[in-house]
Amino acid sequence: MCYDITVAPVVTPAVHPVITPAVHATLPLTAADALPRMQRRTILSLITGLAIMGSPSPTRALFESPTERSLQTLASSLPRVQGLITEVAEIKRLRVKLPADPEDDAYVLRFARSVLEPLNAVMTETAPSLGTGARDFADDFRSHTSALDVACRSKSAETELEELRALEVALAGFLDLGKRYNVKPRDDINSYSGAAGVLYNKFLFRAG
């Protein structure tokens, strides 16, 4: 007896290669895949470019002239002088009714020596770059700084106020001669208006 035996073919399941992220990155992209990526890169480039345009350029600070840097230092000091004028005017008003507090004069003296006197050298060095009149303003500033020292030792709030106002005029006039330069106050802790009450506080100067 004969039997007809038919052997069924063996079906081997298809094996798909596992694509790792590294391999996937090397595979060619279709136009449909590449377009969104290109769009994202373009948008990112535009955002980065706008951010750079809107931020201060380091090259501008790098190529500032010595004259411009000196004027920025002076411009940062002018609001401090004006603030001190307001305080001394109040001291003068109070002394009409109350006994004089010698610590008030000591406060002005310390301010003058730590903030104002260093500006003399800055103005003297910068004056030749500003032309006619700058030397006169620098000399006036130096003269009134010395006179303010004497007024503080004499404990005369009225004279202190007069000298401070003269200092303001000399400093503002000097800065006006340099208006063709960038005289905007520097962007640092000394020029930040919110820090003025800390850096130039009466009680810190008294304690100094």
CSV table of C-alpha atoms in Angstrom, one decimal:
chain,number,residue,atom,x,y,z
A,1,MET,CA,0.0,0.0,0.0
A,2,CYS,CA,1.3,3.4,-1.0
A,3,TYR,CA,0.6,6.6,0.7
A,4,ASP,CA,0.9,10.0,-0.9
A,5,ILE,CA,2.6,12.2,1.7
A,6,THR,CA,2.8,15.9,1.0
A,7,VAL,CA,5.1,18.0,3.1
A,8,ALA,CA,3.8,21.5,3.7
A,9,PRO,CA,6.3,24.3,3.2
A,10,VAL,CA,7.7,26.0,6.3
A,11,VAL,CA,6.8,29.6,6.5
A,12,THR,CA,9.5,31.7,8.1
A,13,PRO,CA,8.1,34.9,9.8
A,14,ALA,CA,9.6,38.1,8.4
A,15,VAL,CA,12.2,39.7,10.6
A,16,HIS,CA,12.2,43.5,10.7
A,17,PRO,CA,15.5,45.1,11.6
A,18,VAL,CA,15.5,47.1,14.8
A,19,ILE,CA,16.4,50.7,14.1
A,20,THR,CA,18.3,52.4,16.9
A,21,PRO,CA,18.2,56.2,17.2
A,22,ALA,CA,21.7,56.4,15.9
A,23,VAL,CA,20.8,54.4,12.8
A,24,HIS,CA,17.6,56.3,12.4
A,25,ALA,CA,19.4,59.6,12.3
A,26,THR,CA,21.5,58.3,9.3
A,27,LEU,CA,18.5,57.2,7.3
A,28,PRO,CA,17.5,59.4,4.4
A,29,LEU,CA,14.6,61.7,5.1
A,30,THR,CA,11.7,62.1,2.8
A,31,ALA,CA,10.5,65.5,1.7
A,32,ALA,CA,7.5,65.2,4.1
A,33,ASP,CA,9.8,64.5,7.0
A,34,ALA,CA,12.4,67.1,6.2
A,35,LEU,CA,10.0,70.0,5.8
A,36,PRO,CA,8.8,70.3,9.4
A,37,ARG,CA,12.4,70.1,10.6
A,38,MET,CA,13.5,72.8,8.2
A,39,GLN,CA,10.7,75.0,9.4
A,40,ARG,CA,11.6,74.5,13.0
A,41,ARG,CA,15.2,75.3,12.3
A,42,THR,CA,14.2,78.4,10.4
A,43,ILE,CA,11.9,79.6,13.3
A,44,LEU,CA,14.6,78.9,15.8
A,45,SER,CA,17.2,80.9,13.8
A,46,LEU,CA,14.8,83.8,13.6
A,47,ILE,CA,14.1,83.8,17.3
A,48,THR,CA,17.8,83.6,18.1
A,49,GLY,CA,18.6,86.4,15.7
A,50,LEU,CA,15.9,88.7,17.3
A,51,ALA,CA,17.2,87.9,20.7
A,52,ILE,CA,20.7,88.9,19.7
A,53,MET,CA,19.5,92.1,18.1
A,54,GLY,CA,17.5,93.0,21.2
A,55,SER,CA,20.3,92.4,23.7
A,56,PRO,CA,23.2,94.7,24.4
A,57,SER,CA,26.1,94.0,22.1
A,58,PRO,CA,29.4,93.2,23.9
A,59,THR,CA,31.3,94.8,21.1
A,60,ARG,CA,29.8,98.2,21.9
A,61,ALA,CA,31.2,98.0,25.4
A,62,LEU,CA,34.5,96.6,24.1
A,63,PHE,CA,35.1,99.5,21.8
A,64,GLU,CA,34.0,102.3,24.0
A,65,SER,CA,36.6,105.1,24.2
A,66,PRO,CA,38.2,106.1,27.5
A,67,THR,CA,36.4,109.4,27.2
A,68,GLU,CA,33.0,107.7,26.9
A,69,ARG,CA,33.7,105.5,29.9
A,70,SER,CA,34.7,108.4,32.0
A,71,LEU,CA,31.6,110.4,31.0
A,72,GLN,CA,29.4,107.4,31.9
A,73,THR,CA,31.0,107.4,35.4
A,74,LEU,CA,30.3,111.1,35.8
A,75,ALA,CA,26.7,110.6,34.5
A,76,SER,CA,26.2,107.9,37.1
A,77,SER,CA,27.3,110.3,39.9
A,78,LEU,CA,25.1,113.2,39.0
A,79,PRO,CA,21.9,111.7,40.4
A,80,ARG,CA,23.8,110.9,43.7
A,81,VAL,CA,24.7,114.6,44.0
A,82,GLN,CA,21.1,115.6,43.4
A,83,GLY,CA,19.9,113.2,46.0
A,84,LEU,CA,22.3,114.5,48.5
A,85,ILE,CA,21.2,118.1,47.8
A,86,THR,CA,17.6,117.0,48.7
A,87,GLU,CA,18.8,115.5,52.0
A,88,VAL,CA,21.0,118.5,53.0
A,89,ALA,CA,18.1,120.9,52.2
A,90,GLU,CA,16.0,118.9,54.7
A,91,ILE,CA,18.8,119.0,57.3
A,92,LYS,CA,19.0,122.8,56.9
A,93,ARG,CA,15.2,123.1,57.4
A,94,LEU,CA,15.3,121.0,60.5
A,95,ARG,CA,18.2,123.0,62.1
A,96,VAL,CA,15.9,126.0,62.3
A,97,LYS,CA,13.9,124.2,64.9
A,98,LEU,CA,16.2,121.5,66.3
A,99,PRO,CA,19.8,121.4,67.6
A,100,ALA,CA,22.3,120.5,65.0
A,101,ASP,CA,23.4,116.9,64.8
A,102,PRO,CA,27.1,116.7,64.0
A,103,GLU,CA,26.6,113.3,62.5
A,104,ASP,CA,24.7,114.9,59.6
A,105,ASP,CA,27.8,116.9,58.7
A,106,ALA,CA,30.0,113.9,59.1
A,107,TYR,CA,27.7,112.0,56.7
A,108,VAL,CA,28.0,114.7,54.0
A,109,LEU,CA,31.8,114.8,54.5
A,110,ARG,CA,32.2,111.1,54.0
A,111,PHE,CA,30.0,111.2,50.9
A,112,ALA,CA,32.1,114.0,49.5
A,113,ARG,CA,35.4,112.1,50.1
A,114,SER,CA,34.2,108.8,48.9
A,115,VAL,CA,32.0,109.8,46.0
A,116,LEU,CA,32.9,113.3,44.9
A,117,GLU,CA,36.6,113.6,45.3
A,118,PRO,CA,37.5,110.7,43.0
A,119,LEU,CA,35.6,112.5,40.2
A,120,ASN,CA,38.2,115.3,40.2
A,121,ALA,CA,40.8,113.0,38.6
A,122,VAL,CA,38.2,111.7,36.1
A,123,MET,CA,37.2,115.2,35.0
A,124,THR,CA,40.8,116.4,34.7
A,125,GLU,CA,41.7,113.4,32.5
A,126,THR,CA,38.6,113.8,30.3
A,127,ALA,CA,38.6,117.6,29.9
A,128,PRO,CA,41.1,117.8,27.0
A,129,SER,CA,38.8,115.6,24.9
A,130,LEU,CA,35.8,117.9,25.4
A,131,GLY,CA,37.4,121.2,24.2
A,132,THR,CA,36.8,124.7,25.4
A,133,GLY,CA,35.1,125.2,28.7
A,134,ALA,CA,35.7,121.6,30.1
A,135,ARG,CA,38.7,122.6,32.1
A,136,ASP,CA,36.8,125.5,33.7
A,137,PHE,CA,34.0,123.1,34.8
A,138,ALA,CA,36.6,120.6,36.1
A,139,ASP,CA,38.4,123.4,38.1
A,140,ASP,CA,35.0,124.6,39.5
A,141,PHE,CA,34.2,121.1,40.6
A,142,ARG,CA,37.5,120.7,42.3
A,143,SER,CA,37.2,124.1,44.0
A,144,HIS,CA,33.7,123.4,45.3
A,145,THR,CA,34.6,119.9,46.5
A,146,SER,CA,37.3,121.5,48.7
A,147,ALA,CA,34.9,124.2,49.9
A,148,LEU,CA,32.3,121.5,50.8
A,149,ASP,CA,34.9,119.8,53.0
A,150,VAL,CA,35.4,123.1,54.8
A,151,ALA,CA,31.7,123.6,55.2
A,152,CYS,CA,31.2,120.2,56.7
A,153,ARG,CA,33.9,120.8,59.3
A,154,SER,CA,32.2,124.1,60.1
A,155,LYS,CA,28.9,122.3,60.5
A,156,SER,CA,27.1,124.8,58.2
A,157,ALA,CA,24.3,123.1,56.4
A,158,GLU,CA,23.5,126.3,54.5
A,159,THR,CA,27.1,126.4,53.1
A,160,GLU,CA,27.0,122.7,52.4
A,161,LEU,CA,23.9,123.2,50.4
A,162,GLU,CA,25.4,126.0,48.4
A,163,GLU,CA,28.5,124.1,47.5
A,164,LEU,CA,26.5,121.0,46.5
A,165,ARG,CA,24.4,123.0,44.2
A,166,ALA,CA,27.5,124.5,42.7
A,167,LEU,CA,28.9,121.0,42.2
A,168,GLU,CA,25.7,120.0,40.5
A,169,VAL,CA,26.0,122.9,38.0
A,170,ALA,CA,29.7,122.1,37.3
A,171,LEU,CA,29.1,118.4,36.8
A,172,ALA,CA,26.0,118.9,34.6
A,173,GLY,CA,27.9,121.5,32.5
A,174,PHE,CA,30.8,119.2,32.0
A,175,LEU,CA,28.5,116.4,30.9
A,176,ASP,CA,26.7,118.7,28.5
A,177,LEU,CA,30.0,119.3,26.7
A,178,GLY,CA,30.3,115.6,26.2
A,179,LYS,CA,26.8,115.0,24.9
A,180,ARG,CA,28.1,113.9,21.5
A,181,TYR,CA,29.3,110.8,23.3
A,182,ASN,CA,27.3,108.1,25.0
A,183,VAL,CA,26.8,109.6,28.5
A,184,LYS,CA,24.2,107.2,29.6
A,185,PRO,CA,25.0,105.9,33.1
A,186,ARG,CA,26.7,102.5,33.3
A,187,ASP,CA,24.5,99.5,33.8
A,188,ASP,CA,26.0,98.3,37.1
A,189,ILE,CA,25.2,98.3,40.7
A,190,ASN,CA,26.5,101.9,41.2
A,191,SER,CA,24.2,103.3,38.6
A,192,TYR,CA,21.1,101.3,39.5
A,193,SER,CA,18.7,103.8,41.0
A,194,GLY,CA,17.2,101.1,43.3
A,195,ALA,CA,20.5,100.6,44.9
A,196,ALA,CA,21.1,104.3,45.7
A,197,GLY,CA,19.4,104.0,49.1
A,198,VAL,CA,21.8,101.2,50.1
A,199,LEU,CA,25.1,102.4,48.6
A,200,TYR,CA,24.6,106.0,49.7
A,201,ASN,CA,22.7,105.5,52.9
A,202,LYS,CA,23.2,108.1,55.7
A,203,PHE,CA,23.4,105.5,58.4
A,204,LEU,CA,26.1,103.5,56.5
A,205,PHE,CA,28.1,106.6,56.1
A,206,ARG,CA,27.7,107.5,59.7
A,207,ALA,CA,28.8,104.0,60.7
A,208,GLY,CA,31.8,104.1,58.4
